[in-house]
Coordinates of C-alpha atoms in Angstrom, one line a residue:
X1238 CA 16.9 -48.0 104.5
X1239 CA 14.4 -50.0 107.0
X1240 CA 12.1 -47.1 106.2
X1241 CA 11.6 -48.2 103.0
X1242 CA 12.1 -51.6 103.7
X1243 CA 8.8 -50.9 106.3
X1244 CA 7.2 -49.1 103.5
X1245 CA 7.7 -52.3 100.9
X1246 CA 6.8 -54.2 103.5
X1247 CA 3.4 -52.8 104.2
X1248 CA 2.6 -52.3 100.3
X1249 CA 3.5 -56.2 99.9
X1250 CA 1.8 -57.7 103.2
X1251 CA -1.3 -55.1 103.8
X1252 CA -2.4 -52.7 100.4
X1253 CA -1.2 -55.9 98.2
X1254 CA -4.0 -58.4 99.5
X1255 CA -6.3 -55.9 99.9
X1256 CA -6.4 -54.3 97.0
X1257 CA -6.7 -58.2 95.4
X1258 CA -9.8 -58.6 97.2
X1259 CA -11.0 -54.8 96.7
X1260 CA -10.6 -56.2 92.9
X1261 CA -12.7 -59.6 93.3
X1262 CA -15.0 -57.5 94.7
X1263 CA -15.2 -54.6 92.6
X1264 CA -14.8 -56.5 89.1
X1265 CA -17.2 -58.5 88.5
X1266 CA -20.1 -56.5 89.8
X1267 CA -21.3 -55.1 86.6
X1268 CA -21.8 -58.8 85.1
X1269 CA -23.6 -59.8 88.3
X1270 CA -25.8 -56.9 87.7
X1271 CA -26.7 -57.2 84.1
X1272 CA -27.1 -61.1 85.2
X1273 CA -30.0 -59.8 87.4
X1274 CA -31.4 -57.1 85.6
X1275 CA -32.4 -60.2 83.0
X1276 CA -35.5 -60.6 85.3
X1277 CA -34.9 -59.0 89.1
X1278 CA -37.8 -61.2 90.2
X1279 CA -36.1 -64.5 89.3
X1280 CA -35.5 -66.3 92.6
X1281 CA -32.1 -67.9 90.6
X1282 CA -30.8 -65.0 89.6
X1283 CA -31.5 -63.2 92.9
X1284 CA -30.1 -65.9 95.1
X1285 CA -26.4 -65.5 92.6
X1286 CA -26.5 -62.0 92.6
X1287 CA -27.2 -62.1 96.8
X1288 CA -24.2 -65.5 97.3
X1289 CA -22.3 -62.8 95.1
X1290 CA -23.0 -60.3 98.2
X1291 CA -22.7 -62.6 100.9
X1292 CA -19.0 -63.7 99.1
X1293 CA -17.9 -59.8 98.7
X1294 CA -19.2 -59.2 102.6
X1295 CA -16.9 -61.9 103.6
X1296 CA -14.0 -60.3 101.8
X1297 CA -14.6 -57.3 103.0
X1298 CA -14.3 -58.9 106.6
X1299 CA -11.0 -60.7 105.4
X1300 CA -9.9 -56.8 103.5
X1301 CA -10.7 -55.2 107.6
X1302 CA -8.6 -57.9 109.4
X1303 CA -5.6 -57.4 106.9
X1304 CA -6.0 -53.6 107.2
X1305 CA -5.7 -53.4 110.9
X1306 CA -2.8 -56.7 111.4
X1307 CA -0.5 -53.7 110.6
X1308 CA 0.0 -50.2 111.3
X1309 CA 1.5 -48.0 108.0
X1310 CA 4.3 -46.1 108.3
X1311 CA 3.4 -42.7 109.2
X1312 CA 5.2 -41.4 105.8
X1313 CA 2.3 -43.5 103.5
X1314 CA -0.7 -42.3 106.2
X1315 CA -2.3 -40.5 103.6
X1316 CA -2.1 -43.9 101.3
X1317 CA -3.2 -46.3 104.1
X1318 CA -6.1 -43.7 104.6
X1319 CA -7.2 -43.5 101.0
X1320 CA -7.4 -47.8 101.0
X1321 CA -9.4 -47.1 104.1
X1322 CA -11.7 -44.9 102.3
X1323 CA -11.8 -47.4 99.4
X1324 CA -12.7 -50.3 101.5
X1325 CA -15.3 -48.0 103.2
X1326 CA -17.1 -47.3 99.6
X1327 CA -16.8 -50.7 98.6
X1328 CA -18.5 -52.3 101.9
X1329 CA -21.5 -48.7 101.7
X1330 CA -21.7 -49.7 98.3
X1331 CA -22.4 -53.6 99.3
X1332 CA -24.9 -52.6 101.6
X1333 CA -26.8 -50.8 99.4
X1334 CA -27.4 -53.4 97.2
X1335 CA -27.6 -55.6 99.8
X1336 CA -31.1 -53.2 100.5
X1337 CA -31.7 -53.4 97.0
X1338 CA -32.3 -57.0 97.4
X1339 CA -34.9 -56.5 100.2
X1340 CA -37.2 -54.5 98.5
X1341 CA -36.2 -53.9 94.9
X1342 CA -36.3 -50.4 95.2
X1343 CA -34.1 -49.1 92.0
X1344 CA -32.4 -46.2 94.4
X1345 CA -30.3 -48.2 96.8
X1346 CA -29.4 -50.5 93.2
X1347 CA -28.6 -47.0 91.5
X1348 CA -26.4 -46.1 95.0
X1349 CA -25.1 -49.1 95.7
X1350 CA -23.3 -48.8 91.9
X1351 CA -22.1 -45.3 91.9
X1352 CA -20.4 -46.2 95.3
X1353 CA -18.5 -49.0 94.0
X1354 CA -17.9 -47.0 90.8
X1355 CA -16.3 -44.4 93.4
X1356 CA -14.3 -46.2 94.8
X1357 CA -13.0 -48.6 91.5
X1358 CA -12.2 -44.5 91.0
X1359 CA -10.0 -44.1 94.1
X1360 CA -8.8 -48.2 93.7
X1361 CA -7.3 -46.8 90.2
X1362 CA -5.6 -43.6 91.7
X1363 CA -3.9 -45.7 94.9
X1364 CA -2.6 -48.0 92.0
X1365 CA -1.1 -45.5 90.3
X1366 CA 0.1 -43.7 93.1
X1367 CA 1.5 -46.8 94.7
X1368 CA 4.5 -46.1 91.8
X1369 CA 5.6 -43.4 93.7
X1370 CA 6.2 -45.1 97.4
X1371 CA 7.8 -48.1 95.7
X1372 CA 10.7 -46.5 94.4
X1373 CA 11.7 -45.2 97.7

């Protein structure tokens, strides 16, 4: 029993929040881009699209804290690693279009994107997967 218990546990205090942020993050991206994409050189839409950044940055600081407060059960490592690897494309993917912002140089925009379209990828398969460990 308390291995589940652990298990629900973990999905409720750790992957719960996490993937919440993951999603702030994650969903509105493709507005903020075609926001900017309007004119990249407009200083007002730049300075959204880069508070937008500086917003997801923080939450991916808040997404590291909550990761590491508590250690998965070793049944769901797998899981906890493919969050990890989720978070980790999410913040690459920020910092790519943080560079993007620097020099408007259409590859890191173009990188940045696929990145966080990877890992909206691997946020849909732990979702579904999450089914399984629940039932426990």
């Amino acid at each position: 029993f308390s291995k589940s218990k652990d298990i629900n546990q973990w999905f409720q205090n750790i992957y719960l929040p996490i993937d919440k942020l993951i999603g702030q993050i994650i969903n509105p991206l493709p507005s903020k881009i075609k926001e900017l994409s309007a004119d990249p050189y407009d200083q007002l839409l730049m300075d959204s699209f880069c508070l937008y950044l500086e917003k997801s940055k923080n939450k991916i600081t808040k997404v590291k804290m909550i990761y590491t407060s508590f250690a998965s059960p070793s049944i769901i490592r797998d899981f906890s690693l493919d969050l990890y690897h989720c978070l980790s494309q999410v913040e690459d993917g920020l910092n790519e279009l943080e560079r993007y912002t620097m020099g408007y140089v259409d590859d890191y925009l173009h990188d940045g994107k696929s990145m966080i379209a990877e890992a909206k990828k691997k946020r849909k398969f732990l979702k579904t997967n999450k089914k399984e460990w629940l039932i426990l």
